[in-house]
Amino acid sequence: MDVLSRLRASVQATVSTTVSQISHALPGNPVFREYDIVSQTPICSAGPGLFWKAYAAKKKSTSQDAAVFVLEKKCLDPFSKRDKEFMIELLKKGIIQLTRLRHPGVLTVQHPLEDSRESLAFATEPVMTCLADVIDDQSSVDKIDFSPVEIKYGLYQLCNSLMFLHREAKIVHGNISPNSIVIDAKGTWKLFGFDFCCLNSSPAGQSPLWNAKEPDRDLAVAAQPNLDYLAPEFGRNKGIGSVQETNVSISPSVDLYSLGCLIVSLFNEGKPPVSYDDDFEMFYKRVGMINIATSRILSSIPEGIRDLVYSLLSTHPEQRPELDFITQINYFEDPCVKTLIYLDTLFQRENLHKSQFFRSLPDLLPQFSTRIKLCRIVPCLDIECKGTPAMVPFILPSLISIAKEVSSDEYDKFMLPGLRGLMKMTEPVQVSLLFLKNLESLLDKSSIDSVKCDLTPLVARCLDQPSLAEACLAALPKLSSKLDFPILRSTLLPKIKKLCMDSDNLSLRVQGLLSLAKILDHLDKWTVLDEVLPLLNQLPGKNQSAIIMACVGIYRLAFEQPKLGIPKEYLATKVLPALWPMTVEPGLNLVQLEALIQLIRDMSSKVETAQKLTLKSSMDISLEHKKILDETFKAPNGLVQKPETISKPLRGTTTTTLSAKDPSTIMATAGQTLENPMRG
């Protein structure tokens, strides 16, 4: 009982700790009623001051992956009451605005903001990280190294998102910085942190007008836009004067200036062009001196985008380029970027164009990082396969190419869910054929359960299709090495036997026999004796040399396999009588006949040797028995006893005496007794 008590106490302590951690993350917040936290370790931090902590989660009703963003109000306790209240309202405003926006480049909110006594929380689509965590070497979150293609494509996505924001939503973000860029589970760079956004204040039908406030010296730094990424327009009045005087009229170009600073930080070890160290006085003093610093930091920027960054960092808003121009520069004319852009717009393309694109995709795949292939390309291809089954034969080569390069765990997590549905397709036949041709590679990546539940049914189904049977038989030996014996015997062996017996195609029947030969090593002795070898005697068309030699090969392998151990009786009564008629078939050439005759010799020799050993053993036993009898009839003093009558003669029989000296007489008398039955 003491052990049980300790165990119970340990379990209760573990549960209490877990509940405490979850309650600490979501203390009484209604979001927790609909979402389960998967891990207590935050995925990333985001937003002003990185106060928002994102946790991997699942929606309870659907088990759908999600992310829950949590802000614990106690983390704002170090600030004054005024600043704390201001920041809470500011953060709530940003999430409410985020919830209203619907665009592929804006983080999607799945559950709106919930406010409880101790926390703010809301749920979104799954996220991977925040850009601040990626470029900040001091981040507590594991650093992710983005490839040049990921950076190019991420910047292209941000430009498109800003176009939507400025032209359709008529909103200026006002705080484009690493803290406000969240990267979702697919690798898409998405806008976040609308805490300082500016809405269009002009009436409908008139030119948009945006008004913003300059940074306020009286507020905490965490309640302000990131000064290092803030456009010079926000320091126009030097922060002096009344509230009305510190309002400034801005344009969407302030976001373009911030975009230029963001590009610099991506290529400058996370450092923006100018760092103000959260000092308002320094910001107002140096805000117009940015051009002095640009010449020093531009050397770290790739040449293809250097001129653009120089233009974006201009202190004159009218000199900053338009977003349309930015997306058309040569920097984004990268084939890999174009490929990712095309994948994002597949739903707009015609099937003919898509088929041409998918044919060329395998040649481009080596240029992508594994993360892009798994998180970005594979999901797009999976969606296209489900939506347009006619494209599957063109898409599958790319999926298989990716599957060959990833680890088994990555294959199981990212590839198998999509491939599992394709493995069940019966039309078009090219789909199954592609799987069969690449079966060996898929077997290397698949778990035992996947081999059993996914690949084995695929092969079994293909064995029933004449157009696929030959490719299936060629792949079968690779599969059999991964299968449990019961599955091999019950699922695949009957189909191979049926194919060998019923097919009208000679080549297919021979392939079936060769496959049987290759899987013999995975069968047990009794399966071979009861199912495989009897099949060879029943085959039609045994007068054809190809069939004969395939049978000879199976017989030879079965004969030489030590674990099979075919008994001499089986060889003598089943196998050799089946082999001798084959020797007189006219289709055999001299070499084939010699191979057959040699097999017969070897088997006959084994039968002869085994039978001799059996007879010798029997003779040894008889001699031993004779010796025992001789010893039995010797007197105790070593002299031979006189002949005596051992038993009284039966009525009607001749009286016979047995001599202990001659045991053979005993055997002869036993014979006579059998020849003269008792009389009644």
XYZ file of C-alpha atoms in Angstrom:
680
model
C 0.000 0.000 0.000
C 2.900 2.332 0.727
C 4.098 1.988 -2.890
C 0.593 2.657 -4.229
C 0.250 5.706 -2.022
C 3.530 7.140 -3.263
C 2.551 6.435 -6.869
C -0.853 8.092 -6.385
C 0.769 11.119 -4.759
C 3.269 11.379 -7.626
C 0.501 11.284 -10.262
C -1.542 13.883 -8.389
C 1.500 16.137 -8.107
C 2.181 15.856 -11.843
C -1.433 16.651 -12.727
C -1.462 19.573 -10.305
C 1.738 20.966 -11.801
C 0.376 20.693 -15.346
C -2.942 22.315 -14.411
C -1.055 25.041 -12.591
C 1.097 25.737 -15.669
C -1.914 25.870 -17.963
C -3.821 28.069 -15.531
C -0.778 30.298 -15.354
C -0.832 30.644 -19.150
C -4.598 31.142 -19.443
C -5.916 32.112 -16.018
C -9.690 31.870 -16.261
C -9.801 33.135 -19.822
C -12.784 31.964 -21.943
C -10.427 31.028 -24.786
C -9.282 28.098 -22.670
C -12.783 26.609 -22.829
C -12.430 26.042 -26.570
C -8.701 25.440 -27.008
C -6.228 23.039 -25.422
C -2.628 24.168 -25.007
C -0.307 21.583 -26.582
C 2.942 22.827 -25.030
C 3.683 25.131 -22.128
C 6.698 26.533 -23.978
C 5.734 29.573 -26.065
C 6.273 29.303 -29.803
C 7.238 32.953 -30.007
C 6.679 36.432 -28.623
C 5.187 39.230 -30.717
C 3.655 42.692 -30.698
C 4.731 45.826 -28.811
C 7.266 44.953 -26.146
C 6.886 41.301 -27.230
C 4.158 41.049 -24.576
C 2.057 38.572 -26.562
C 3.155 34.947 -26.034
C 1.988 32.449 -28.653
C 1.329 28.806 -27.660
C 0.669 25.798 -29.883
C -2.925 24.695 -29.361
C -5.747 22.548 -30.684
C -9.406 23.426 -30.938
C -11.343 21.053 -28.724
C -14.334 20.592 -31.016
C -12.387 19.800 -34.199
C -8.815 18.946 -33.056
C -7.697 21.573 -35.561
C -4.221 23.022 -35.025
C -4.156 26.607 -33.834
C -2.138 29.156 -31.889
C -3.313 30.919 -28.744
C -1.834 34.352 -28.020
C -1.795 35.280 -24.339
C -0.911 38.489 -22.535
C -0.692 38.168 -18.766
C -1.625 41.507 -17.276
C 0.797 41.064 -14.405
C 3.701 41.459 -16.877
C 2.599 45.118 -17.111
C 2.814 45.640 -13.352
C 6.237 47.367 -13.533
C 4.571 50.246 -15.397
C 2.580 53.035 -13.864
C -1.171 52.605 -13.539
C -1.716 55.125 -16.340
C 0.716 53.410 -18.677
C -0.640 49.956 -17.846
C -4.225 50.958 -18.585
C -3.144 52.735 -21.753
C -1.200 49.687 -22.991
C -4.055 47.279 -22.287
C -6.448 49.428 -24.310
C -3.812 49.840 -27.025
C -3.224 46.086 -27.304
C -6.961 45.373 -27.343
C -7.404 47.903 -30.140
C -4.688 46.202 -32.211
C -6.258 42.728 -31.948
C -9.770 44.016 -32.630
C -8.475 45.627 -35.820
C -6.580 42.444 -36.737
C -9.799 40.426 -36.333
C -11.642 42.644 -38.822
C -9.101 42.140 -41.598
C -9.290 39.155 -43.943
C -6.368 38.680 -46.320
C -3.804 35.897 -46.970
C -1.072 38.301 -45.852
C -2.694 39.164 -42.511
C -2.660 36.744 -39.570
C -6.062 35.035 -39.400
C -7.919 35.248 -36.086
C -10.010 32.130 -35.337
C -11.349 33.183 -31.931
C -11.757 36.873 -31.046
C -10.072 38.600 -28.164
C -11.249 37.593 -24.691
C -10.567 39.778 -21.666
C -10.391 38.232 -18.187
C -9.215 39.595 -14.880
C -5.675 38.327 -15.345
C -5.138 38.009 -19.080
C -6.000 38.889 -22.644
C -6.139 36.020 -25.117
C -7.232 35.154 -28.640
C -6.689 32.266 -31.068
C -5.274 32.307 -34.592
C -4.149 29.979 -37.320
C -1.004 27.947 -36.437
C 2.205 29.983 -36.366
C 5.874 29.054 -36.621
C 7.606 32.103 -35.156
C 7.833 35.882 -35.094
C 10.382 37.686 -37.247
C 11.789 39.324 -34.099
C 12.742 35.864 -32.817
C 14.384 35.001 -36.129
C 16.705 37.992 -36.400
C 17.405 38.509 -32.682
C 20.416 36.427 -31.641
C 19.570 36.971 -27.976
C 16.081 35.494 -28.314
C 15.116 32.724 -25.917
C 13.392 30.930 -28.782
C 15.520 28.675 -30.963
C 16.871 30.707 -33.837
C 15.698 29.833 -37.351
C 18.068 30.494 -40.227
C 16.123 31.587 -43.276
C 17.491 30.889 -46.736
C 17.825 33.728 -49.293
C 14.763 32.389 -51.111
C 12.687 32.552 -47.920
C 13.751 36.145 -47.312
C 12.978 37.191 -50.898
C 9.608 35.535 -50.835
C 8.819 36.875 -47.368
C 9.529 40.450 -48.470
C 7.431 39.930 -51.585
C 4.539 38.743 -49.407
C 4.866 41.795 -47.157
C 4.690 44.096 -50.181
C 1.481 42.426 -51.347
C 0.013 42.623 -47.845
C 0.814 46.332 -47.611
C -0.801 46.897 -51.018
C -4.014 45.388 -49.677
C -3.758 47.394 -46.483
C -3.148 50.738 -48.191
C -5.412 50.449 -51.233
C -8.335 48.302 -50.173
C -8.516 48.597 -46.389
C -7.290 52.211 -46.482
C -5.158 51.588 -43.396
C -1.599 52.638 -42.574
C 0.045 50.086 -40.306
C 2.276 52.581 -38.534
C 4.623 50.093 -36.845
C 6.174 47.769 -39.424
C 9.002 46.077 -37.511
C 10.199 42.549 -36.694
C 7.789 42.497 -33.726
C 4.779 42.917 -36.014
C 5.632 40.216 -38.576
C 4.421 36.725 -37.672
C 5.357 33.682 -39.764
C 2.642 31.061 -39.975
C 3.083 27.278 -40.030
C 3.420 27.301 -43.834
C 6.187 29.896 -43.781
C 4.050 32.852 -44.926
C 5.120 36.236 -43.552
C 1.977 37.890 -42.181
C 1.149 41.288 -40.743
C 0.394 41.532 -37.026
C 0.472 44.250 -34.374
C -2.070 46.824 -35.595
C -1.837 48.663 -32.280
C -0.644 51.913 -33.908
C -2.540 51.663 -37.193
C -4.136 54.755 -38.691
C -7.560 54.596 -40.330
C -8.715 56.772 -43.195
C -10.404 59.830 -41.727
C -11.741 61.407 -44.932
C -15.372 61.001 -46.057
C -16.286 58.405 -48.652
C -15.458 59.416 -52.202
C -12.655 61.758 -51.189
C -8.919 61.197 -51.159
C -7.769 59.196 -48.135
C -6.360 61.093 -45.188
C -4.408 59.642 -42.305
C -3.501 61.420 -39.079
C -1.117 60.048 -36.483
C 0.501 61.170 -33.253
C 4.168 61.699 -32.698
C 5.846 59.623 -29.985
C 4.855 60.870 -26.533
C 7.647 61.496 -24.044
C 5.202 61.012 -21.175
C 4.320 57.430 -22.119
C 6.409 54.313 -21.575
C 8.535 53.180 -24.497
C 6.564 49.920 -24.700
C 3.426 51.976 -25.399
C 5.018 53.611 -28.454
C 5.874 52.500 -31.981
C 9.389 51.096 -32.390
C 11.500 54.239 -32.790
C 14.224 52.388 -34.740
C 11.732 51.655 -37.541
C 9.667 54.840 -37.386
C 9.600 57.181 -40.393
C 11.039 60.720 -40.018
C 7.556 62.196 -40.555
C 6.663 61.229 -36.987
C 9.353 63.577 -35.660
C 8.403 66.535 -37.800
C 7.255 68.710 -34.847
C 10.093 67.544 -32.571
C 7.467 66.493 -30.012
C 6.954 70.075 -28.876
C 3.592 71.756 -28.394
C 0.046 70.814 -27.569
C -1.684 67.560 -28.423
C -3.139 69.152 -31.555
C 0.305 70.250 -32.672
C 1.847 66.775 -32.182
C -0.669 65.226 -34.585
C 0.931 64.737 -37.989
C -0.536 64.006 -41.386
C 1.053 60.895 -42.839
C 0.806 58.762 -45.960
C 1.292 55.033 -46.633
C 4.915 55.813 -47.433
C 5.691 55.711 -43.691
C 5.201 51.945 -43.908
C 7.615 51.840 -46.856
C 10.277 53.602 -44.812
C 9.738 51.028 -42.048
C 9.979 48.284 -44.690
C 13.390 49.657 -45.712
C 14.563 49.527 -42.078
C 13.235 45.961 -41.824
C 15.222 44.893 -44.903
C 18.379 46.385 -43.416
C 17.889 44.492 -40.147
C 17.413 41.214 -42.060
C 20.858 41.544 -43.635
C 22.605 43.459 -40.847
C 22.477 40.923 -37.998
C 19.141 42.242 -36.760
C 20.309 45.858 -36.517
C 18.241 48.643 -38.172
C 19.939 51.570 -39.985
C 19.872 53.734 -36.846
C 19.338 52.700 -33.234
C 17.833 55.309 -30.907
C 18.068 53.092 -27.814
C 14.453 53.975 -26.955
C 15.567 57.565 -26.386
C 12.947 60.085 -27.564
C 15.370 63.012 -27.477
C 17.830 61.127 -29.667
C 15.003 60.234 -32.057
C 13.927 63.855 -32.471
C 17.525 65.001 -32.781
C 18.719 62.460 -35.348
C 15.521 61.649 -37.217
C 16.556 63.722 -40.236
C 20.111 62.357 -40.345
C 19.333 58.877 -41.627
C 21.120 59.401 -44.943
C 24.417 59.795 -43.101
C 24.162 56.243 -41.816
C 22.808 54.572 -44.926
C 26.091 54.688 -46.813
C 27.726 52.616 -44.074
C 25.071 49.929 -43.768
C 24.194 49.449 -47.446
C 27.282 47.312 -47.998
C 25.584 44.474 -46.095
C 22.536 44.551 -48.382
C 22.476 42.247 -51.453
C 23.285 44.193 -54.577
C 19.975 43.365 -56.239
C 18.010 45.240 -53.585
C 20.527 47.844 -52.456
C 19.209 50.705 -54.598
C 15.664 49.966 -53.500
C 16.622 50.149 -49.818
C 18.386 53.451 -50.421
C 15.186 54.836 -51.939
C 12.967 53.458 -49.181
C 15.099 55.132 -46.505
C 14.739 58.560 -48.067
C 13.701 61.258 -45.595
C 11.401 62.643 -48.292
C 8.201 60.569 -48.548
C 7.609 61.464 -52.184
C 10.950 59.903 -53.164
C 10.064 56.469 -51.816
C 8.986 54.045 -54.566
C 5.478 52.651 -54.956
C 4.727 49.066 -53.967
C 3.912 48.146 -57.580
C 7.417 49.137 -58.589
C 8.988 47.261 -55.669
C 7.387 43.919 -56.576
C 8.671 44.174 -60.152
C 12.376 44.714 -59.497
C 14.849 42.074 -60.667
C 15.492 40.980 -57.094
C 12.124 39.206 -57.109
C 12.621 37.681 -60.578
C 14.181 34.651 -58.930
C 12.841 31.359 -60.425
C 12.231 30.012 -56.929
C 10.284 33.097 -55.894
C 8.277 32.888 -59.111
C 7.542 29.245 -58.336
C 6.213 30.065 -54.883
C 4.147 32.923 -56.293
C 2.667 30.568 -58.892
C 1.769 28.037 -56.184
C -0.089 30.770 -54.302
C -2.244 31.466 -57.372
C -2.938 27.910 -58.563
C -6.689 28.345 -58.206
C -6.532 31.041 -60.919
C -4.736 28.867 -63.481
C -6.054 26.603 -66.207
C -5.261 22.893 -66.134
C -3.066 23.060 -69.234
C -0.834 25.724 -67.705
C -0.753 23.900 -64.386
C 0.291 20.616 -65.998
C 3.214 22.369 -67.725
C 4.239 23.971 -64.449
C 4.109 20.684 -62.524
C 6.215 18.931 -65.173
C 9.029 21.441 -64.613
C 8.725 21.589 -60.815
C 10.953 18.555 -59.978
C 13.917 20.283 -61.654
C 13.516 23.329 -59.385
C 13.005 21.500 -56.098
C 16.732 21.046 -55.273
C 17.039 24.843 -55.035
C 14.581 25.036 -52.123
C 15.331 24.423 -48.483
C 13.684 21.471 -46.760
C 11.548 23.846 -44.694
C 10.122 25.534 -47.804
C 9.425 22.195 -49.453
C 7.652 20.732 -46.431
C 5.882 23.803 -45.079
C 5.108 25.696 -48.266
C 5.244 23.518 -51.377
C 3.808 20.237 -50.074
C 0.629 21.833 -48.603
C -0.050 23.598 -51.911
C 0.421 20.358 -53.854
C -1.821 18.437 -51.422
C -4.615 20.974 -51.829
C -4.306 20.838 -55.610
C -4.444 17.022 -55.588
C -7.675 17.086 -53.594
C -9.253 19.842 -55.659
C -8.130 18.712 -59.119
C -7.571 14.914 -59.257
C -6.692 15.157 -62.947
C -3.447 16.909 -61.916
C -2.276 14.093 -59.631
C -0.131 12.303 -62.295
C 1.715 15.595 -62.881
C 2.052 16.474 -59.177
C 3.040 13.080 -57.786
C 6.633 13.071 -59.201
C 7.355 16.229 -57.192
C 5.864 14.789 -54.015
C 7.882 11.598 -54.372
C 11.023 13.605 -55.103
C 10.556 15.524 -51.851
C 9.746 12.330 -49.946
C 13.072 10.798 -50.984
C 15.038 13.683 -49.454
C 13.358 14.129 -46.078
C 13.816 12.142 -42.887
C 11.425 9.388 -41.829
C 9.891 11.621 -39.157
C 9.375 14.460 -41.627
C 7.870 12.044 -44.133
C 5.453 10.719 -41.537
C 4.407 14.192 -40.369
C 4.327 16.255 -43.556
C 4.139 13.850 -46.513
C 2.185 10.740 -45.545
C -1.186 12.403 -44.757
C -1.423 13.671 -48.334
C 0.125 10.629 -50.019
C -2.186 8.234 -48.147
C -5.186 9.471 -50.110
C -3.323 9.218 -53.427
C -2.329 5.609 -52.699
C -6.014 4.687 -52.723
C -6.629 6.113 -56.196
C -7.364 3.553 -58.909
C -7.586 6.004 -61.792
C -5.607 7.178 -63.635
C -3.380 4.128 -63.671
C -0.215 6.274 -63.861
C -0.647 7.175 -60.183
C -0.322 3.591 -58.952
C 2.491 2.972 -61.434
C 4.505 5.882 -60.019
C 4.098 4.532 -56.507
C 5.224 1.061 -57.583
C 8.308 2.378 -59.377
C 9.327 4.306 -56.266
C 8.226 1.708 -53.738
C 11.744 1.046 -52.460
C 12.272 4.708 -51.556
C 8.885 4.916 -49.869
C 9.617 1.744 -47.898
C 12.808 3.304 -46.549
C 10.818 6.267 -45.187
C 7.711 4.428 -43.975
C 7.057 3.096 -40.513
C 5.986 -0.525 -39.980
C 2.378 0.595 -39.526
C 2.454 2.604 -42.746
C 3.881 -0.343 -44.687
C 1.115 -2.542 -43.353
C -1.786 -0.099 -43.725
C -0.801 1.961 -46.784
C 1.724 0.254 -49.053
C 0.568 -3.366 -48.710
C -3.046 -2.618 -49.776
C -1.655 -0.627 -52.712
C 0.449 -3.562 -53.930
C -2.328 -6.075 -53.302
C -4.769 -4.007 -55.347
C -2.291 -3.555 -58.184
C -1.763 -7.334 -58.426
C -5.369 -7.608 -59.596
C -4.822 -5.132 -62.432
C -3.162 -6.706 -65.511
C -1.682 -3.380 -66.616
C 0.074 -2.949 -63.258
C 0.801 -6.542 -62.305
C 4.271 -6.698 -63.877
C 5.466 -3.505 -62.149
C 3.875 -4.755 -58.959
C 5.684 -8.093 -59.131
C 8.983 -6.296 -59.664
C 8.406 -4.252 -56.495
C 7.090 -7.148 -54.429
C 10.409 -8.546 -53.092
C 11.257 -5.123 -51.608
C 7.928 -5.020 -49.828
C 8.020 -8.591 -48.540
C 11.182 -7.912 -46.546
C 9.228 -5.339 -44.492
C 6.106 -7.420 -43.906
C 5.159 -9.774 -41.127
C 4.858 -13.391 -42.286
C 1.078 -13.704 -41.601
C 0.319 -10.662 -43.785
C 2.584 -11.905 -46.559
C 0.965 -15.336 -46.514
C -2.656 -14.213 -46.257
C -2.608 -11.046 -48.396
C -0.006 -11.305 -51.149
C 0.825 -15.005 -51.640
C -2.702 -15.994 -52.783
C -2.729 -13.203 -55.372
C 0.657 -14.241 -56.758
C -0.483 -17.871 -57.030
C -3.675 -16.799 -58.799
C -1.661 -14.723 -61.234
C 0.646 -17.650 -62.035
C -2.290 -19.987 -62.617
C -4.805 -17.815 -64.448
C -2.882 -15.267 -66.485
C -2.801 -15.693 -70.255
C 0.360 -13.619 -70.442
C 3.412 -15.919 -70.449
C 5.749 -13.106 -69.397
C 3.483 -12.230 -66.471
C 3.324 -15.839 -65.292
C 7.100 -16.137 -65.433
C 7.426 -12.857 -63.500
C 5.050 -14.256 -60.909
C 7.176 -17.381 -60.496
C 10.340 -15.299 -60.229
C 8.686 -13.191 -57.517
C 7.811 -16.371 -55.643
C 11.456 -17.397 -55.854
C 12.545 -14.047 -54.403
C 10.184 -14.191 -51.424
C 10.917 -17.820 -50.475
C 13.347 -16.592 -47.855
C 10.467 -14.835 -46.057
C 8.197 -17.922 -45.982
C 8.281 -20.814 -43.561
C 8.850 -24.491 -44.375
C 5.230 -25.594 -44.263
C 3.996 -22.745 -46.437
C 6.537 -23.729 -49.091
C 5.649 -27.424 -48.861
C 1.887 -26.910 -48.726
C 1.355 -23.939 -51.060
C 4.353 -23.057 -53.202
C 5.764 -26.396 -54.406
C 2.334 -27.959 -55.101
C 1.583 -24.937 -57.272
C 4.491 -25.879 -59.571
C 2.889 -29.259 -60.292
C -0.428 -27.626 -61.191
C 0.870 -24.931 -63.543
C -0.566 -24.945 -67.054
C 1.844 -24.700 -69.966
C 4.699 -26.577 -68.320
C 5.932 -27.551 -71.756
C 7.318 -24.026 -72.231
C 10.968 -23.646 -71.419
C 10.519 -20.314 -69.576
C 7.991 -21.883 -67.181
C 10.173 -24.985 -66.730
C 13.281 -22.994 -65.860
C 11.331 -20.741 -63.462
C 10.090 -23.900 -61.706
C 13.624 -25.323 -61.665
C 14.807 -22.090 -60.039
C 12.182 -22.310 -57.296
C 12.931 -25.992 -56.709
C 16.647 -25.241 -56.519
C 16.170 -22.390 -54.004
C 13.782 -24.406 -51.861
C 16.157 -27.383 -51.993
C 19.175 -25.324 -50.918
C 17.475 -23.208 -48.224
C 18.720 -24.636 -44.891
C 15.684 -23.398 -42.964
C 13.230 -25.166 -45.275
C 14.742 -28.648 -44.919
C 12.583 -30.495 -47.492
C 12.188 -34.106 -46.257
C 13.537 -36.963 -48.391
C 10.055 -38.474 -48.585
C 8.732 -35.241 -50.134
C 11.600 -35.129 -52.603
C 11.129 -38.764 -53.610
C 7.346 -38.783 -53.899
C 6.480 -35.213 -54.936
C 9.388 -33.336 -56.439
C 11.431 -35.897 -58.410
C 8.358 -37.416 -60.108
C 7.433 -33.876 -61.205
C 10.924 -33.092 -62.519
C 11.608 -36.168 -64.667
C 8.858 -35.459 -67.243
C 10.333 -31.992 -67.787
C 13.573 -33.542 -69.054
C 11.931 -34.756 -72.257
C 10.275 -31.457 -73.181
C 11.541 -30.463 -76.649
C 11.650 -26.728 -75.818
C 14.685 -27.055 -73.558
C 18.122 -26.303 -74.907
C 21.257 -28.167 -73.826
C 22.211 -25.736 -71.064
C 18.707 -25.749 -69.597
C 18.529 -29.535 -69.738
C 21.867 -29.830 -67.964
C 20.636 -27.505 -65.179
C 17.502 -29.626 -64.770
C 19.416 -32.927 -64.790
C 21.900 -31.577 -62.263
C 19.038 -30.617 -59.936
C 17.619 -34.140 -60.245
C 21.068 -35.619 -59.487
C 21.488 -33.415 -56.431
C 18.047 -34.244 -55.109
C 18.484 -37.966 -55.834
C 21.837 -37.901 -54.083
C 20.254 -36.278 -51.038
C 17.485 -38.913 -51.007
C 20.063 -41.716 -51.363
C 22.276 -40.338 -48.608
C 19.374 -39.738 -46.265
C 17.888 -43.183 -46.887
C 21.231 -44.906 -46.326
C 21.581 -43.094 -43.037
C 18.100 -44.224 -42.071
C 18.801 -47.862 -42.970
C 22.167 -47.833 -41.211
C 20.516 -46.441 -38.128
C 17.880 -49.225 -38.266
C 20.601 -51.893 -38.649
C 22.469 -50.508 -35.668
C 19.291 -50.716 -33.608
C 18.736 -54.396 -34.671
C 22.273 -55.346 -33.704
C 21.823 -53.690 -30.377
C 18.618 -55.628 -29.788
C 20.420 -58.911 -30.695
C 23.148 -58.129 -28.214
C 20.581 -57.505 -25.487
C 18.893 -60.858 -26.217
C 22.221 -62.679 -26.122
C 23.007 -61.175 -22.758
C 19.545 -62.109 -21.479
C 19.985 -65.874 -22.091
C 23.402 -66.232 -20.495
C 23.612 -68.020 -17.093
C 24.799 -66.071 -14.053
C 28.090 -68.028 -14.035
C 28.720 -67.245 -17.690
C 27.683 -70.708 -18.994
C 24.936 -71.149 -21.495
C 21.748 -72.573 -20.030
C 20.381 -75.958 -21.172
C 17.432 -75.905 -23.476
C 14.248 -75.805 -21.464
C 10.575 -75.591 -22.147
C 9.609 -72.081 -21.512
C 5.895 -72.525 -21.723
C 3.394 -75.315 -21.894
C 2.323 -76.028 -25.472
C -1.029 -74.849 -26.551
C -3.678 -77.398 -27.295
C -3.579 -78.413 -30.931
C -0.058 -77.210 -31.561
C 3.245 -78.964 -31.769
C 5.303 -78.876 -28.609
C 8.298 -76.654 -29.134
C 11.203 -75.859 -26.876
C 13.208 -72.649 -27.140
C 16.908 -72.715 -26.826
C 18.369 -69.701 -25.039
C 21.500 -70.167 -27.113
C 19.835 -69.420 -30.477
C 17.615 -66.309 -30.406
C 16.814 -66.823 -34.101
C 14.888 -69.931 -33.088
C 12.632 -67.751 -30.966
C 11.832 -65.517 -33.978
C 11.171 -68.552 -36.208
C 8.829 -70.043 -33.617
C 6.986 -66.727 -33.399
C 6.491 -66.984 -37.135
C 5.124 -70.516 -36.842
C 2.708 -69.387 -34.155
C 1.351 -66.753 -36.523
C 1.002 -69.416 -39.280
C -0.919 -71.890 -36.958
C -3.690 -70.004 -35.248
C -5.150 -71.363 -31.986
C -7.871 -73.875 -32.156
C -11.035 -73.247 -30.211
